[in-house]
PDB file of C-alpha atoms in Angstrom:
ATOM      1  CA  MET F 789     144.920  40.234  67.533  1.00 44.00           C
ATOM      2  CA  THR F 790     146.149  37.333  65.451  1.00 43.00           C
ATOM      3  CA  VAL F 791     144.918  33.763  65.798  1.00 37.00           C
ATOM      4  CA  LEU F 792     148.301  32.759  67.229  1.00 38.00           C
ATOM      5  CA  ALA F 793     148.188  35.534  69.837  1.00 40.00           C
ATOM      6  CA  ARG F 794     144.645  34.568  70.879  1.00 39.00           C
ATOM      7  CA  THR F 795     145.680  30.918  71.171  1.00 38.00           C
ATOM      8  CA  VAL F 796     148.716  31.803  73.301  1.00 36.00           C
ATOM      9  CA  LEU F 797     146.599  34.087  75.515  1.00 37.00           C
ATOM     10  CA  ALA F 798     143.922  31.395  75.969  1.00 39.00           C
ATOM     11  CA  ALA F 799     146.572  28.807  76.832  1.00 40.00           C
ATOM     12  CA  ALA F 800     148.184  31.167  79.359  1.00 41.00           C
ATOM     13  CA  LEU F 801     144.838  31.865  81.036  1.00 36.00           C
ATOM     14  CA  ALA F 802     144.036  28.165  81.157  1.00 41.00           C
ATOM     15  CA  ALA F 803     147.459  27.369  82.627  1.00 41.00           C
ATOM     16  CA  ALA F 804     146.963  30.036  85.285  1.00 39.00           C
ATOM     17  CA  GLY F 805     143.599  28.552  86.183  1.00 39.00           C
ATOM     18  CA  LEU F 806     141.681  31.599  85.011  1.00 35.00           C
ATOM     19  CA  ALA F 807     138.555  31.351  82.947  1.00 38.00           C
ATOM     20  CA  ALA F 808     136.795  33.877  80.789  1.00 36.00           C
ATOM     21  CA  LEU F 809     133.451  32.970  82.408  1.00 35.00           C
ATOM     22  CA  PRO F 810     132.217  34.577  85.629  1.00 38.00           C
ATOM     23  CA  SER F 811     132.489  32.597  88.829  1.00 36.00           C
ATOM     24  CA  SER F 812     129.481  30.590  89.930  1.00 37.00           C
ATOM     25  CA  ALA F 813     129.053  32.863  92.971  1.00 41.00           C
ATOM     26  CA  TYR F 814     128.898  35.927  90.742  1.00 39.00           C
ATOM     27  CA  ALA F 815     126.537  34.233  88.303  1.00 40.00           C
ATOM     28  CA  ALA F 816     124.211  33.190  91.133  1.00 46.00           C
ATOM     29  CA  THR F 817     123.939  36.684  92.617  1.00 47.00           C
ATOM     30  CA  ALA F 818     123.730  38.419  89.236  1.00 57.00           C
ATOM     31  CA  ALA F 819     120.528  36.461  88.597  1.00 74.00           C
ATOM     32  CA  TYR F 820     118.845  38.178  91.563  1.00 89.00           C
ATOM     33  CA  THR F 821     117.574  41.504  90.312  1.00 95.00           C
ATOM     34  CA  PRO F 822     114.468  43.147  91.767  1.00 97.00           C
ATOM     35  CA  GLU F 823     112.739  42.703  88.400  1.00 96.00           C
ATOM     36  CA  ARG F 824     113.362  38.957  88.405  1.00 96.00           C
ATOM     37  CA  ILE F 825     112.455  38.562  92.084  1.00 96.00           C
ATOM     38  CA  CYS F 826     109.135  40.432  91.868  1.00 97.00           C
ATOM     39  CA  GLY F 827     108.248  39.013  88.462  1.00 95.00           C
ATOM     40  CA  SER F 828     107.074  39.922  85.014  1.00 94.00           C
ATOM     41  CA  GLY F 829     105.760  43.468  84.567  1.00 96.00           C
ATOM     42  CA  PHE F 830     107.348  44.909  87.733  1.00 97.00           C
ATOM     43  CA  HIS F 831     109.568  47.970  87.385  1.00 96.00           C
ATOM     44  CA  ARG F 832     111.600  50.074  89.809  1.00 96.00           C
ATOM     45  CA  VAL F 833     109.761  53.182  90.931  1.00 92.00           C
ATOM     46  CA  ASP F 834     111.057  56.696  91.527  1.00 88.00           C
ATOM     47  CA  ASP F 835     112.375  57.033  95.073  1.00 89.00           C
ATOM     48  CA  GLY F 836     112.107  53.269  95.435  1.00 94.00           C
ATOM     49  CA  HIS F 837     115.699  52.292  96.201  1.00 97.00           C
ATOM     50  CA  ARG F 838     117.637  52.449  99.451  1.00 98.00           C
ATOM     51  CA  ALA F 839     120.908  50.924 100.602  1.00 98.00           C
ATOM     52  CA  MET F 840     120.619  48.637 103.632  1.00 98.00           C
ATOM     53  CA  LYS F 841     123.225  50.171 105.958  1.00 98.00           C
ATOM     54  CA  THR F 842     124.529  49.365 109.413  1.00 98.00           C
ATOM     55  CA  ARG F 843     124.745  52.068 112.083  1.00 97.00           C
ATOM     56  CA  GLY F 844     128.398  52.406 111.121  1.00 97.00           C
ATOM     57  CA  GLY F 845     127.498  52.982 107.463  1.00 97.00           C
ATOM     58  CA  ALA F 846     128.514  49.616 105.996  1.00 98.00           C
ATOM     59  CA  VAL F 847     126.257  48.541 103.133  1.00 98.00           C
ATOM     60  CA  PHE F 848     124.973  44.958 103.418  1.00 98.00           C
ATOM     61  CA  GLY F 849     122.535  45.154 100.483  1.00 98.00           C
ATOM     62  CA  HIS F 850     119.784  47.135  98.766  1.00 98.00           C
ATOM     63  CA  VAL F 851     116.005  47.295  99.040  1.00 98.00           C
ATOM     64  CA  TYR F 852     113.790  48.079  96.045  1.00 98.00           C
ATOM     65  CA  LEU F 853     110.156  49.138  95.799  1.00 97.00           C
ATOM     66  CA  MET F 854     108.673  47.754  92.593  1.00 97.00           C
ATOM     67  CA  TYR F 855     105.372  48.476  90.834  1.00 96.00           C
ATOM     68  CA  ASN F 856     103.361  46.757  88.112  1.00 96.00           C
ATOM     69  CA  LYS F 857     101.232  49.304  86.222  1.00 95.00           C
ATOM     70  CA  ARG F 858      99.056  46.650  84.607  1.00 95.00           C
ATOM     71  CA  SER F 859      98.072  44.915  87.845  1.00 96.00           C
ATOM     72  CA  GLY F 860      98.361  47.921  90.183  1.00 95.00           C
ATOM     73  CA  GLN F 861     100.457  45.848  92.570  1.00 96.00           C
ATOM     74  CA  ASN F 862     103.567  46.681  94.578  1.00 96.00           C
ATOM     75  CA  CYS F 863     106.416  44.403  95.614  1.00 97.00           C
ATOM     76  CA  VAL F 864     109.572  44.867  97.715  1.00 98.00           C
ATOM     77  CA  ALA F 865     112.827  42.987  97.176  1.00 98.00           C
ATOM     78  CA  ALA F 866     115.668  43.136  99.736  1.00 98.00           C
ATOM     79  CA  ILE F 867     118.843  41.834  98.088  1.00 98.00           C
ATOM     80  CA  LYS F 868     121.986  41.044 100.062  1.00 97.00           C
ATOM     81  CA  THR F 869     125.420  42.165  98.880  1.00 97.00           C
ATOM     82  CA  ALA F 870     127.252  41.163 102.071  1.00 97.00           C
ATOM     83  CA  PHE F 871     127.282  37.521 103.162  1.00 97.00           C
ATOM     84  CA  ARG F 872     125.792  36.390  99.829  1.00 95.00           C
ATOM     85  CA  GLY F 873     125.256  32.675  99.721  1.00 96.00           C
ATOM     86  CA  VAL F 874     125.337  32.400 103.515  1.00 97.00           C
ATOM     87  CA  ARG F 875     122.070  32.037 105.404  1.00 97.00           C
ATOM     88  CA  SER F 876     121.412  35.090 107.581  1.00 97.00           C
ATOM     89  CA  VAL F 877     118.274  36.868 108.715  1.00 97.00           C
ATOM     90  CA  THR F 878     117.004  38.923 105.787  1.00 98.00           C
ATOM     91  CA  GLY F 879     113.645  40.643 105.567  1.00 98.00           C
ATOM     92  CA  ALA F 880     111.406  42.780 103.387  1.00 98.00           C
ATOM     93  CA  TYR F 881     108.368  44.838 104.425  1.00 98.00           C
ATOM     94  CA  LEU F 882     105.646  46.622 102.449  1.00 98.00           C
ATOM     95  CA  GLU F 883     102.633  48.542 103.693  1.00 97.00           C
ATOM     96  CA  VAL F 884      99.912  50.123 101.569  1.00 96.00           C
ATOM     97  CA  ARG F 885      98.044  53.054 103.164  1.00 96.00           C
ATOM     98  CA  GLY F 886      94.466  51.928 103.720  1.00 94.00           C
ATOM     99  CA  GLY F 887      95.394  48.490 102.405  1.00 91.00           C
ATOM    100  CA  GLY F 888      97.444  45.488 103.341  1.00 94.00           C
ATOM    101  CA  LYS F 889     100.835  44.728 104.809  1.00 97.00           C
ATOM    102  CA  SER F 890     103.300  42.069 103.780  1.00 97.00           C
ATOM    103  CA  GLU F 891     106.475  40.988 105.519  1.00 97.00           C
ATOM    104  CA  ASP F 892     108.960  38.216 104.859  1.00 96.00           C
ATOM    105  CA  ALA F 893     111.857  37.592 107.260  1.00 97.00           C
ATOM    106  CA  GLN F 894     113.825  34.350 107.441  1.00 97.00           C
ATOM    107  CA  LYS F 895     117.376  33.116 107.118  1.00 97.00           C
ATOM    108  CA  TYR F 896     117.988  33.581 103.411  1.00 97.00           C
ATOM    109  CA  ARG F 897     121.079  33.209 101.261  1.00 97.00           C
ATOM    110  CA  TYR F 898     120.407  35.967  98.698  1.00 97.00           C
ATOM    111  CA  TYR F 899     117.170  37.948  99.143  1.00 97.00           C
ATOM    112  CA  ALA F 900     113.751  38.378 100.766  1.00 98.00           C
ATOM    113  CA  GLU F 901     110.562  39.428  98.941  1.00 97.00           C
ATOM    114  CA  THR F 902     107.213  40.629 100.244  1.00 96.00           C
ATOM    115  CA  GLY F 903     104.877  39.215  97.650  1.00 92.00           C
ATOM    116  CA  HIS F 904     102.455  41.411  95.731  1.00 95.00           C
ATOM    117  CA  LEU F 905     100.028  43.885  97.306  1.00 96.00           C
ATOM    118  CA  ALA F 906      97.369  45.932  95.522  1.00 95.00           C
ATOM    119  CA  GLY F 907      98.186  49.618  95.785  1.00 91.00           C
ATOM    120  CA  SER F 908      97.183  51.516  92.670  1.00 90.00           C
ATOM    121  CA  TRP F 909      96.890  55.228  93.544  1.00 89.00           C
ATOM    122  CA  LYS F 910      97.704  54.505  97.188  1.00 93.00           C
ATOM    123  CA  CYS F 911     100.733  55.592  99.210  1.00 95.00           C
ATOM    124  CA  VAL F 912     103.210  52.978 100.371  1.00 96.00           C
ATOM    125  CA  ARG F 913     106.142  52.621 102.727  1.00 97.00           C
ATOM    126  CA  TYR F 914     108.743  49.896 102.602  1.00 98.00           C
ATOM    127  CA  ALA F 915     111.851  48.491 104.247  1.00 98.00           C
ATOM    128  CA  GLY F 916     114.505  45.846 103.902  1.00 98.00           C
ATOM    129  CA  TRP F 917     117.068  44.530 106.354  1.00 98.00           C
ATOM    130  CA  THR F 918     119.703  41.875 106.741  1.00 98.00           C
ATOM    131  CA  ARG F 919     122.105  40.750 109.445  1.00 98.00           C
ATOM    132  CA  ASP F 920     125.522  39.199 109.620  1.00 97.00           C
ATOM    133  CA  PRO F 921     125.533  35.380 110.021  1.00 97.00           C
ATOM    134  CA  ASP F 922     126.273  35.700 113.770  1.00 96.00           C
ATOM    135  CA  ASN F 923     123.136  37.852 114.146  1.00 95.00           C
ATOM    136  CA  ARG F 924     125.079  40.703 115.794  1.00 96.00           C
ATOM    137  CA  VAL F 925     124.932  43.509 113.239  1.00 97.00           C
ATOM    138  CA  GLU F 926     121.851  44.633 111.323  1.00 98.00           C
ATOM    139  CA  ALA F 927     121.692  46.753 108.194  1.00 98.00           C
ATOM    140  CA  TRP F 928     118.413  48.535 107.415  1.00 98.00           C
ATOM    141  CA  GLY F 929     117.090  50.602 104.527  1.00 98.00           C
ATOM    142  CA  GLY F 930     113.733  51.881 103.384  1.00 98.00           C
ATOM    143  CA  ARG F 931     111.278  54.720 103.665  1.00 96.00           C
ATOM    144  CA  GLN F 932     109.278  55.163 106.868  1.00 95.00           C
ATOM    145  CA  SER F 933     107.142  57.985 105.457  1.00 95.00           C
ATOM    146  CA  TRP F 934     104.346  57.476 102.930  1.00 96.00           C
ATOM    147  CA  GLY F 935     105.270  57.996  99.292  1.00 94.00           C
ATOM    148  CA  ASN F 936     104.817  56.865  95.686  1.00 90.00           C
ATOM    149  CA  CYS F 937     101.143  57.794  95.879  1.00 89.00           C
ATOM    150  CA  LYS F 938     100.462  58.431  92.183  1.00 80.00           C
ATOM    151  CA  GLY F 939      99.784  54.876  91.044  1.00 64.00           C
TER     152      GLY F 939
END
């Protein structure tokens, strides 16, 4: 593409009100990954991702089980994809077999996070949920059975 063509294209985009940069809403939600929410050293584990679905099958977000090999700690992040930026009840739950439990549920705009629980070589179960802003419809995801027991 020539310099003239690029200049004409840029001018046309500017005149149309379009920008080459992502919208602020997209940029805000793109910053919320489970790795960033749980913190340095945390990684997604096998069988540690579930969609948060309504009874009708609509997906309102995703819940992730995270693990830090160095610290032996687990973390759960429940990230909204529906109603992002709008405060609605959103929660995350983590339980370590023979260990602790952590739950966080409030009206959040983007995500909920359990905090870190020790769980090296212990089984865990986890969940995440969110609701519409009118508090009528809930979407849930997670694993009710024990799993990820190998540290």
